[in-house]
Tab-separated table of C-alpha atoms and ligand atoms in Angstrom:
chain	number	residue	atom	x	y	z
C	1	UNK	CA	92.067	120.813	115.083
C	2	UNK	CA	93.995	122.929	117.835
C	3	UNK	CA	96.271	125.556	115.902
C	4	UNK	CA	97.438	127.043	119.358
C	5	UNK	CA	101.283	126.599	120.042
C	6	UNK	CA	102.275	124.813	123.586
C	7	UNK	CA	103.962	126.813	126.519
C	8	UNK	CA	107.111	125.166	125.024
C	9	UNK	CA	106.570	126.566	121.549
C	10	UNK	CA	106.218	129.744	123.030
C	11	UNK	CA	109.348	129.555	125.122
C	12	UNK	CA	111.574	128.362	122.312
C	13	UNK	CA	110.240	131.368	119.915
C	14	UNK	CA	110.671	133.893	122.751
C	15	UNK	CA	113.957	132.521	123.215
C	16	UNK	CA	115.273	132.873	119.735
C	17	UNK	CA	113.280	136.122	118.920
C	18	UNK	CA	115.019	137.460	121.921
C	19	UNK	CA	118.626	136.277	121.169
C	20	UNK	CA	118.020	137.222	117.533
C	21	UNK	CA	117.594	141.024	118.854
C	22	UNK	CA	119.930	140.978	121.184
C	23	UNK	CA	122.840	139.235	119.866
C	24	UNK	CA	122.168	139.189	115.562
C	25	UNK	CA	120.754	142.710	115.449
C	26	UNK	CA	123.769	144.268	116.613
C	27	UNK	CA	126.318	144.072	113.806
C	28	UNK	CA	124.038	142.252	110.981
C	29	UNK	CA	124.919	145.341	108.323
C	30	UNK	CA	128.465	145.214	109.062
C	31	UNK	CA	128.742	141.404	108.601
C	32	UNK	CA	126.160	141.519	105.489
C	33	UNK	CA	128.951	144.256	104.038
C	34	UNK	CA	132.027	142.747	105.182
C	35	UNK	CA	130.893	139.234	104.337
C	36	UNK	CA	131.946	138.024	107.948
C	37	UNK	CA	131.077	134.997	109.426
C	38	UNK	CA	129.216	135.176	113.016
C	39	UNK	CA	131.592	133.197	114.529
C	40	UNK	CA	130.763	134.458	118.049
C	41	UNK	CA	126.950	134.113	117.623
C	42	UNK	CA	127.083	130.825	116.162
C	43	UNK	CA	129.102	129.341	118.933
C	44	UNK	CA	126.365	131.333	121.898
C	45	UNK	CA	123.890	129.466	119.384
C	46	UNK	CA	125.457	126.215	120.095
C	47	UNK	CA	125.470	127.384	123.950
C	48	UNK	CA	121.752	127.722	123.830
C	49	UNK	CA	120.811	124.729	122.349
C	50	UNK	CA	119.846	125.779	118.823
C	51	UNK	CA	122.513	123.861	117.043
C	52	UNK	CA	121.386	120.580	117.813
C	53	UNK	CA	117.465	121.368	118.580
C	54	UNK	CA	115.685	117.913	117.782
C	55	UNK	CA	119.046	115.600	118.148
C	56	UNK	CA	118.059	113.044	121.581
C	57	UNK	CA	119.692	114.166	124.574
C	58	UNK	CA	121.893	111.459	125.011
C	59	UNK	CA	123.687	113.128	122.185
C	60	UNK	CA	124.076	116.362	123.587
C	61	UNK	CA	120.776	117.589	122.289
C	62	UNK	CA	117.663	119.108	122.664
C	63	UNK	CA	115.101	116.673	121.973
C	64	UNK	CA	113.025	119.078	120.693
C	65	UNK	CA	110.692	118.550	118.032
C	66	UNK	CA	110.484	119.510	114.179
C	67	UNK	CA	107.889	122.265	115.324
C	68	UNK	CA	110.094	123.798	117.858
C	69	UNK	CA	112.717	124.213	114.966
C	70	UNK	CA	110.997	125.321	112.435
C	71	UNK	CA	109.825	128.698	115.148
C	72	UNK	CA	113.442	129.004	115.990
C	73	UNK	CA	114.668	129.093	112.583
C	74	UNK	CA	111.644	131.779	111.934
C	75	UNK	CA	112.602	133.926	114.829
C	76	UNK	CA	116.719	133.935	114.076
C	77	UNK	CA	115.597	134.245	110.082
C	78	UNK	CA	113.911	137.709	110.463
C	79	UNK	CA	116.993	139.256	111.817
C	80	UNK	CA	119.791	137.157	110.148
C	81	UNK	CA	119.079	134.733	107.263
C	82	UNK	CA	123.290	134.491	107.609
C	83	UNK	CA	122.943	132.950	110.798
C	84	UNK	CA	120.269	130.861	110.163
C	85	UNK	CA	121.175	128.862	107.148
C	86	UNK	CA	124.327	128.023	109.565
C	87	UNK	CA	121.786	126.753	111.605
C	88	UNK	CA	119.845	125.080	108.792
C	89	UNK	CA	122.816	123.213	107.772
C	90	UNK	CA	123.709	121.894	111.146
C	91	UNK	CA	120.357	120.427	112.385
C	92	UNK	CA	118.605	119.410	109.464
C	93	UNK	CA	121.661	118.180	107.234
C	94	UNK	CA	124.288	117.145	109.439
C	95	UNK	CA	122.541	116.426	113.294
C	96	UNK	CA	119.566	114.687	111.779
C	97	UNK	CA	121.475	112.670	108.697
C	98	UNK	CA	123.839	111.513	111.158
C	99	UNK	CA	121.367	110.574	114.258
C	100	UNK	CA	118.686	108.963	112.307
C	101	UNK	CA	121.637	106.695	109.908
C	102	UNK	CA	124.538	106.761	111.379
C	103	UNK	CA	126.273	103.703	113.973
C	104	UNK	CA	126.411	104.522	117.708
C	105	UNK	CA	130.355	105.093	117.096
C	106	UNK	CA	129.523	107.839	114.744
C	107	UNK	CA	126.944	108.807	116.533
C	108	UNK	CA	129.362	109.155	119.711
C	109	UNK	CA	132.285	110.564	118.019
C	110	UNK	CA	130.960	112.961	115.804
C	111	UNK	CA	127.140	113.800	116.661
C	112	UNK	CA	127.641	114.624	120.660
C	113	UNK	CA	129.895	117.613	119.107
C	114	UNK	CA	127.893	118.752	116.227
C	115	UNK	CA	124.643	118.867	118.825
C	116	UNK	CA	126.194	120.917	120.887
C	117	UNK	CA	127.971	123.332	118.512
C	118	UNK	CA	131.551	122.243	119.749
C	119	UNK	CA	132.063	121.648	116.298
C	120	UNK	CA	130.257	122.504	113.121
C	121	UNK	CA	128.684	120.349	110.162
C	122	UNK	CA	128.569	121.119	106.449
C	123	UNK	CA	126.810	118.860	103.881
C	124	UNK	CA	128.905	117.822	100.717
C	125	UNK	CA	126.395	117.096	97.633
C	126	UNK	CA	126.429	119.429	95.161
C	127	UNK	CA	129.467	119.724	92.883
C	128	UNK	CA	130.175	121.867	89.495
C	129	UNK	CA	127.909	119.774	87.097
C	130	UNK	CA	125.658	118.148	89.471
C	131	UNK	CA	123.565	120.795	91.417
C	132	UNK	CA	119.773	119.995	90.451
C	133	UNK	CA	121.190	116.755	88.751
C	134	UNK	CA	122.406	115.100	91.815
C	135	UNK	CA	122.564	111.748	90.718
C	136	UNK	CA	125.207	112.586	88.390
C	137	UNK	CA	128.196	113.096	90.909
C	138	UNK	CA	131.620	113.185	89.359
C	139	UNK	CA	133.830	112.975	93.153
C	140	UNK	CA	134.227	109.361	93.578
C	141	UNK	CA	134.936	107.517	96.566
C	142	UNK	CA	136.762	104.315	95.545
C	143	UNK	CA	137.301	100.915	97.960
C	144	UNK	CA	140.592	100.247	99.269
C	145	UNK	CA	140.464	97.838	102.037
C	146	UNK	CA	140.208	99.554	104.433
C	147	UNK	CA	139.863	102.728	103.167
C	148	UNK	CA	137.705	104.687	100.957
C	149	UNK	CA	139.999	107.276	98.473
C	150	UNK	CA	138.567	110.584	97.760
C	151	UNK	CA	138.909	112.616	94.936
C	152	UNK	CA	136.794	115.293	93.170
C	153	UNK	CA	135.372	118.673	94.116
C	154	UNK	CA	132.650	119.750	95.790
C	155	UNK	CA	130.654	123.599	94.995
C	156	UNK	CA	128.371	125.710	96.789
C	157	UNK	CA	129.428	123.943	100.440
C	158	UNK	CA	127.170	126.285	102.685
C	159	UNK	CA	130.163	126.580	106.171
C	160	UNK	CA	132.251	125.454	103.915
C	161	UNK	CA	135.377	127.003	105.346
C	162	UNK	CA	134.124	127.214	109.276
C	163	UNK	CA	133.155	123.430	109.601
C	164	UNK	CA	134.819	120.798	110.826
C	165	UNK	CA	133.046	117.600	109.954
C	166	UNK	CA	131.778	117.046	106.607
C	167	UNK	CA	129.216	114.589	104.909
C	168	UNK	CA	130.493	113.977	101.820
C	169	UNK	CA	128.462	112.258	98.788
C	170	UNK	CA	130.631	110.489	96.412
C	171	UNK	CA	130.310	107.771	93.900
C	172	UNK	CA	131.901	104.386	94.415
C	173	UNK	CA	130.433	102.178	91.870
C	174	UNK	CA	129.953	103.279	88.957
C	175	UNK	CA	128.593	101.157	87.173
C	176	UNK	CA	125.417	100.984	89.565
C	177	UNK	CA	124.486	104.878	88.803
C	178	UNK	CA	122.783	106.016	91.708
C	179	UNK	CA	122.877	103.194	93.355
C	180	UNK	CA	126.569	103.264	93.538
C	181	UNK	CA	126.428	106.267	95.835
C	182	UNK	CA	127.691	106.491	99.476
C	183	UNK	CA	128.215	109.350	102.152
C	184	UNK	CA	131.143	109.610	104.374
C	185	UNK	CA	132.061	111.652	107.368
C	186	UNK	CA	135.333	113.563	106.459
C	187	UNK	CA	137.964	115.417	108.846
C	188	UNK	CA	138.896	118.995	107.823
C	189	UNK	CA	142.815	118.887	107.881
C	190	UNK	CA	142.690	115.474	106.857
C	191	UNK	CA	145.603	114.952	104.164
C	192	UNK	CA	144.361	115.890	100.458
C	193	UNK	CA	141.309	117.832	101.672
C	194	UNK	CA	141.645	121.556	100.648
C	195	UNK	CA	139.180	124.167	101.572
C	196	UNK	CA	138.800	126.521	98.131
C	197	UNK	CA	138.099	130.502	97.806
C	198	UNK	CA	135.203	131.924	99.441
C	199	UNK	CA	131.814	133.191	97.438
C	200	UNK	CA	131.419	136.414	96.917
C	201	UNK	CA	127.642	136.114	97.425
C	202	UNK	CA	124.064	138.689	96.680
C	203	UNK	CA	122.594	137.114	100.244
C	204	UNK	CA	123.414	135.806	102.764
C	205	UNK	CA	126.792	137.067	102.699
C	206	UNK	CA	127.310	136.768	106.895
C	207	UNK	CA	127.683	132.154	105.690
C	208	UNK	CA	130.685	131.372	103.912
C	209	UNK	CA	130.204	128.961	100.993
C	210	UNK	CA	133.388	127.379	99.391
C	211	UNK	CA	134.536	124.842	96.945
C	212	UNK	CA	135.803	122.188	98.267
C	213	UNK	CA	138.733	119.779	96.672
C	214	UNK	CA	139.357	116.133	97.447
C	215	UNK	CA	142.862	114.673	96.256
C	216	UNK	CA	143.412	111.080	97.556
C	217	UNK	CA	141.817	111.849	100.907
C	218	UNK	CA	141.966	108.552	102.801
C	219	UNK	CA	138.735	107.754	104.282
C	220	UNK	CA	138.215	105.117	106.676
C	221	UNK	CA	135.625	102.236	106.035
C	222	UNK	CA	133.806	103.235	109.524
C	223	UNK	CA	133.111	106.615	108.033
C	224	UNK	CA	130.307	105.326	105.813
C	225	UNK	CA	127.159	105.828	106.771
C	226	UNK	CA	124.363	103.346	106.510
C	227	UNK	CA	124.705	100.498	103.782
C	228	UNK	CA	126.926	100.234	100.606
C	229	UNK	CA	125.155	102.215	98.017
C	230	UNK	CA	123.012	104.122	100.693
C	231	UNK	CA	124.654	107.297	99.766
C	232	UNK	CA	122.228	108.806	97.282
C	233	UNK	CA	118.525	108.042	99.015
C	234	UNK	CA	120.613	109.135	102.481
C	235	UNK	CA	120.908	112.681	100.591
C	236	UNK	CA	117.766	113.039	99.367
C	237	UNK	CA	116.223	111.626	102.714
C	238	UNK	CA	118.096	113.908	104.705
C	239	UNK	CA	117.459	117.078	102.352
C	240	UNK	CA	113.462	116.366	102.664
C	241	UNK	CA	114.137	118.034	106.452
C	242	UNK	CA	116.585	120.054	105.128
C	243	UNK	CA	113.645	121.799	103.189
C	244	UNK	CA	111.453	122.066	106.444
C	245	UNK	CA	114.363	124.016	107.649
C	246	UNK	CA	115.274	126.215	104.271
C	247	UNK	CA	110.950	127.229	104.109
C	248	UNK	CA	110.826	128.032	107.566
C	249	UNK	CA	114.123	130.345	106.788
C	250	UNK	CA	112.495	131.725	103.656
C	251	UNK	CA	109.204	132.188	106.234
C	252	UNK	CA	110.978	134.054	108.694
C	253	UNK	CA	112.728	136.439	106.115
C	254	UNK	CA	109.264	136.869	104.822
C	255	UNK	CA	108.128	138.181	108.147
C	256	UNK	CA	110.879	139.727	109.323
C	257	UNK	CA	110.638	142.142	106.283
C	258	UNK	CA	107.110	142.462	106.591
C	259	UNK	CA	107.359	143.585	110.460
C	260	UNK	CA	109.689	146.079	108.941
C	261	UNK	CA	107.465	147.621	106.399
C	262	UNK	CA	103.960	147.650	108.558
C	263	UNK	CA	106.281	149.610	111.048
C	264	UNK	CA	107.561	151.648	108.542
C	265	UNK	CA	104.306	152.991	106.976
C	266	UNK	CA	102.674	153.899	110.182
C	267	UNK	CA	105.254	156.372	110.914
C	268	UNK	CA	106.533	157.728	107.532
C	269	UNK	CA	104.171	160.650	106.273
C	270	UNK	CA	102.929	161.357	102.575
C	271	UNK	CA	100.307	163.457	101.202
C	272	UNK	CA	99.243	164.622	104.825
C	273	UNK	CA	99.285	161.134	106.430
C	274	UNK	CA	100.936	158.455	107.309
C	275	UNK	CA	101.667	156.244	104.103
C	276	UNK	CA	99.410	152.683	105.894
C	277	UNK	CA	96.545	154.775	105.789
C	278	UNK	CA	96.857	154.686	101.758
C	279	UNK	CA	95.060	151.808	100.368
C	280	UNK	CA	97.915	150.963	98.125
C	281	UNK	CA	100.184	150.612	101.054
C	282	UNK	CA	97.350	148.703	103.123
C	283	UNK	CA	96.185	146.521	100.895
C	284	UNK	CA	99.722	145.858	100.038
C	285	UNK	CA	100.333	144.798	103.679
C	286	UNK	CA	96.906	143.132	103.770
C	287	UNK	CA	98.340	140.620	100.644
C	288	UNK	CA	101.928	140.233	102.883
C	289	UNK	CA	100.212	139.348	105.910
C	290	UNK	CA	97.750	136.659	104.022
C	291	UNK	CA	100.474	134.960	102.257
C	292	UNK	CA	102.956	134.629	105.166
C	293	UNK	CA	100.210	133.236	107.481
C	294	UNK	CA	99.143	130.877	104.513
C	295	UNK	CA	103.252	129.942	104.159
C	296	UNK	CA	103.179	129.436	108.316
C	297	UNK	CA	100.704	126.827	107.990
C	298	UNK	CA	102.579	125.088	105.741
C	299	UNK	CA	105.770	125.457	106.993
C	300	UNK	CA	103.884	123.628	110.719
C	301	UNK	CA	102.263	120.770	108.538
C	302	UNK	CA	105.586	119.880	107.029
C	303	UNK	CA	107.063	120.135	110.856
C	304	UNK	CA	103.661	118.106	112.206
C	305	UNK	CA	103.971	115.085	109.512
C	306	UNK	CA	107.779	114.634	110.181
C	307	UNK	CA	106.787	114.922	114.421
C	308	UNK	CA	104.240	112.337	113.361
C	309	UNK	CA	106.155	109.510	110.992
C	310	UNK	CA	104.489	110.499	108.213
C	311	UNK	CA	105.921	110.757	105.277
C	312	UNK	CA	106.822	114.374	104.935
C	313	UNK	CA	108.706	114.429	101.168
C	314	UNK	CA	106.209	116.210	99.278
C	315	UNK	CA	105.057	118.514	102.272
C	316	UNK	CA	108.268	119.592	102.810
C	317	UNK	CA	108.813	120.626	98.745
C	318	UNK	CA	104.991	122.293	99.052
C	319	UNK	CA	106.162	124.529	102.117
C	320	UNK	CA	109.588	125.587	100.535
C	321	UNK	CA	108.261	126.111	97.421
C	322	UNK	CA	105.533	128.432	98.559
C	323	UNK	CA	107.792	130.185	101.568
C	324	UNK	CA	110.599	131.194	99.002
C	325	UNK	CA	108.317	132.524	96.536
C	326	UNK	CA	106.764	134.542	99.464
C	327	UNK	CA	109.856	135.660	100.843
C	328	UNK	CA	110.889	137.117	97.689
C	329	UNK	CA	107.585	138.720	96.745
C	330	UNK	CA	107.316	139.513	100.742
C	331	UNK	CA	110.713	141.548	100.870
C	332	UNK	CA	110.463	143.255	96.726
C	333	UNK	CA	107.142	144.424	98.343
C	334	UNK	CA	108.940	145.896	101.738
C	335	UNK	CA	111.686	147.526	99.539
C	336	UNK	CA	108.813	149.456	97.747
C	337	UNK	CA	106.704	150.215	100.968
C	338	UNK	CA	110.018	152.001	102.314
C	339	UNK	CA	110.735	153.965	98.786
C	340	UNK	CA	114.065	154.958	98.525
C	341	UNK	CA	114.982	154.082	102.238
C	342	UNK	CA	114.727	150.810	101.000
C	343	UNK	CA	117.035	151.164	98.549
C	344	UNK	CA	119.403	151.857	101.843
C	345	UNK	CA	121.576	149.444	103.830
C	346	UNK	CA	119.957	150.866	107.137
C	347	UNK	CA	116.690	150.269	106.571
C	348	UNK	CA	117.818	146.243	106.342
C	349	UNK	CA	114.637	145.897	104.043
C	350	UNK	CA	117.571	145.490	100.882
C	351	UNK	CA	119.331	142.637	102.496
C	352	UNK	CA	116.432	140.698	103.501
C	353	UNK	CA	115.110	140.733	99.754
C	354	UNK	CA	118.914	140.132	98.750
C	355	UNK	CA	118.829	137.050	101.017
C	356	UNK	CA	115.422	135.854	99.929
C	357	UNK	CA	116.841	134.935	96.367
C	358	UNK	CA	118.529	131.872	97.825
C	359	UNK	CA	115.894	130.291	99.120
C	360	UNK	CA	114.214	129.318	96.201
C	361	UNK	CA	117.573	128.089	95.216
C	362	UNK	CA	119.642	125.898	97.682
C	363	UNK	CA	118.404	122.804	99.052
C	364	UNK	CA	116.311	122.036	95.546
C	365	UNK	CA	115.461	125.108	93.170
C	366	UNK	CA	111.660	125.952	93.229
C	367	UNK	CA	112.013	124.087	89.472
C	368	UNK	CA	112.921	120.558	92.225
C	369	UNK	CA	110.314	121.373	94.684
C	370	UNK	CA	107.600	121.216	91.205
C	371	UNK	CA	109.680	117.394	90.085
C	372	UNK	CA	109.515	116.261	93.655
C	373	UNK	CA	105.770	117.296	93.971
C	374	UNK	CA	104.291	116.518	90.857
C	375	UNK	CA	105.789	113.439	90.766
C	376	UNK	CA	104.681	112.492	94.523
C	377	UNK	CA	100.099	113.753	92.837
C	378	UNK	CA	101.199	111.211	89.913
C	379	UNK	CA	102.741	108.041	92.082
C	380	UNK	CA	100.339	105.306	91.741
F	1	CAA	N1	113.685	109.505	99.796
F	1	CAA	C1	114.248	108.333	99.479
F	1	CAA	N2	114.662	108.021	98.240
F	1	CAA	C2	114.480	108.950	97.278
F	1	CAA	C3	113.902	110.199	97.532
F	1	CAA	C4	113.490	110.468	98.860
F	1	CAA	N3	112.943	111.631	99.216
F	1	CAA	N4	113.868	110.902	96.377
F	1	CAA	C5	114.415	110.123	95.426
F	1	CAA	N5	114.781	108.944	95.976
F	1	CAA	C6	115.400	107.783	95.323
F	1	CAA	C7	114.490	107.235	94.230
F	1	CAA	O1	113.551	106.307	94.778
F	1	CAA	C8	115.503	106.572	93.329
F	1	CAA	O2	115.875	105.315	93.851
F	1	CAA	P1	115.444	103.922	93.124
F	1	CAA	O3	116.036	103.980	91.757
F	1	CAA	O4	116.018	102.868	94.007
F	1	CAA	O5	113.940	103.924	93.101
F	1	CAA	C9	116.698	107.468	93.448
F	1	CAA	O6	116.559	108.206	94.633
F	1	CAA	C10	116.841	108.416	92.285
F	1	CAA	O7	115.632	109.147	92.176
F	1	CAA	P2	115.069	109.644	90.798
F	1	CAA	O8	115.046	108.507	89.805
F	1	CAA	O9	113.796	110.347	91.073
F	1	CAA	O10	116.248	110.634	90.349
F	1	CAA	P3	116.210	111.890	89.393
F	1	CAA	O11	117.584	112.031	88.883
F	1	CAA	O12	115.103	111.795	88.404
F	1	CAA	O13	115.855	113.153	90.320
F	1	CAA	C11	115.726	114.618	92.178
F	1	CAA	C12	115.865	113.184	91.680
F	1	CAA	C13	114.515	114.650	93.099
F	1	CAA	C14	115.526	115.622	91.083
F	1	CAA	C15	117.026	114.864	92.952
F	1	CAA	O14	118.132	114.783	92.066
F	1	CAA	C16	117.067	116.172	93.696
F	1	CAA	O15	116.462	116.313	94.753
F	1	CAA	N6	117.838	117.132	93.173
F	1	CAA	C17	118.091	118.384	93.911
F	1	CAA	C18	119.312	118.239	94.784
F	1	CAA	C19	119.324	119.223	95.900
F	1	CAA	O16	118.325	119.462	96.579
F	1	CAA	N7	120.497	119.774	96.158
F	1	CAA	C20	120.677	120.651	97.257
F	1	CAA	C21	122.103	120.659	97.659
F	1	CAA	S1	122.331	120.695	99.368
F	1	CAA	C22	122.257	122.312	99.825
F	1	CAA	O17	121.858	123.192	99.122
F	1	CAA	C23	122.631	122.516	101.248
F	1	CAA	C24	123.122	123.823	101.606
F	1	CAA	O18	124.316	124.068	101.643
F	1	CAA	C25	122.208	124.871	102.139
């Protein structure tokens, strides 16, 4: 087994890590206060290729693989977990749903833009009674001819307000439960769509989530994607990625807080010496280090089986569920390593445990991550 990354990997991660300094450093406070969306450094992100990482380059992508995503997402998550879930969204969610099950049209008139960060993709599943409990969606997307007609609302939309295509999941049968489901590409300022109020969020407050309302939205037949009644296994397909991107977020907050702390306590002085040199602030570091490198590994095997055609369902939910819970002991445990500095905006140590929160939350609670895993030991 070779564990060594490739003189790509290495480019890609010195790449971000360096446009993560340069460009998210610079400002991350004042958006984290102001709740302000990096609209410039999203659209240099698009620039550089990180919007669209593993969509074919016939698409305006980067053909890049899973691997070289999940150390991107790392590098831009230890400076700004704001900017990354944008990133998150786009190429796992939108890029990859759309690429891997949409038609060539599609493909042409929507991916080629969302690859290259012309325009921006949110994904449209969870709603006011059916976050965990997707199956149950109440927004219903009825057949006209034509047509489909929207109506319902949508919660929680992660670029909710700065996106321009949206993959909405909406129920068309009823009768057929789940099976009834279907997911269509939506316009904003298409007639009947209104964007709601932004969240006032505890993390990640540099993303804009919104409600989103459907009233009578016409929606034409050639915005369905994949098969009648493809709508609900197309979510939870595309969300299995989604996770490889949320744990390598929750990795890279992890270790971005870590770096911080390590730094921290060889230079701040207590009891005649600097604090690492206490054992409770080493041995706290040791236990960081050990359980980011364990979440790194696997963070890469859910990257490797998806590179691979494996199936990658229950590697993915193993890797978020373990990153989030180490990003949120990772950055309680920086907080405490920087004393009451950490308790200050400037020390960034605050926002990056603030942040951490949501990663065991969006794309499938931790509570998911244990259905979709146990479930996957007791198949058979
Ligand atoms: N691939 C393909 N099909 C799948 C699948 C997968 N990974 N997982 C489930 N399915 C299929 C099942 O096979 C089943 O189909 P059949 O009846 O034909 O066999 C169907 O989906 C329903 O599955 P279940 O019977 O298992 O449904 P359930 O109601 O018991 O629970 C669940 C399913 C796994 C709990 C699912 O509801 C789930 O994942 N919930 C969490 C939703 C979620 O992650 N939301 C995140 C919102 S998006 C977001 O946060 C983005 C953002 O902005 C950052």
């Amino acid at each position: 087994m070779d564990f060594s990354l490739t003189e790509e990997h290495l480019m890609i991660r010195d790449a971000a890590r360096d446009f993560a300094k340069n460009e998210l450093l610079p400002g991350v406070i004042e958006r984290d206060t102001k709740q302000e969306f990096p609209a410039q450094q999203i659209k240099m992100m698009g620039e550089l290729g990180f919007l669209g990482m593993m969509v074919d380059p016939k698409y305006g992508g980067g053909g890049m693989d899973t691997l070289s995503y999940a150390i991107a997402m790392e590098e831009i998550s230890k400076i700004d977990a704001s900017a990354s879930v944008v990133m998150s969204v786009n190429n796992s969610l939108v890029c990859y749903g759309l690429e891997k099950y949409g038609t060539e049209e599609q493909k042409q008139k929507y991916l080629t833009k969302l690859a290259t960060g012309e325009k921006l993709g949110a994904f449209c599943l969870s709603e006011p009674e059916a976050g965990s409990d997707a199956t149950s969606q109440k927004t219903t997307a009825i057949d006209k001819g034509d047509n489909f007609i929207l109506n319902g609302t949508k919660n929680w939309i992660t670029n909710g307000g700065n996106a321009d295509y949206y993959l909405v999941i909406a129920q068309t049968h009823k009768e057929k439960g789940h099976h009834g489901i279907n997911a269509l590409i939506v316009e904003k300022g298409w007639e009947g769509f209104e964007i709601g109020p932004k969240e006032d969020k505890l993390g990640i407050r540099g993303s804009d989530t919104h409600s989103l309302i459907f009233n009578d939205v016409k929606v034409p037949k050639e915005n369905r994607i994949g098969e009648d009644g493809f709508g609900f296994k197309f979510a939870m397909k595309t969300l299995s990625g989604g996770r490889i991107g949320i744990a390598s977020q929750a990795l890279g907050i992890a270790a971005g807080a870590y770096d911080l702390a390590r730094e921290y306590s060889k230079v701040r002085k207590a009891f005649g010496t600097e604090i690492c040199n206490h054992q409770a602030i080493a041995f706290k570091l040791a236990d960081m280090h050990t359980n980011i490198e364990a979440a790194r590994h696997l963070v890469y095997k859910a990257a490797w089986d998806k590179d691979q055609g494996n199936n990658y369902d229950m590697s993915s939910a193993i890797a978020k569920l373990f990153a989030s819970q180490v990003a949120m002991d990772t950055t309680v445990e920086a907080v405490q390593i920087h004393g009451g500095n950490g308790y200050v905006k400037e020390y960034h140590v605050e926002r990056l445990m603030r942040d951490a929160k949501i990663t065991q939350i969006y794309e499938g609670t931790s509570e998911i991550q244990k259905i979709v895993i146990s479930r996957g030991l007791l198949r058979d």
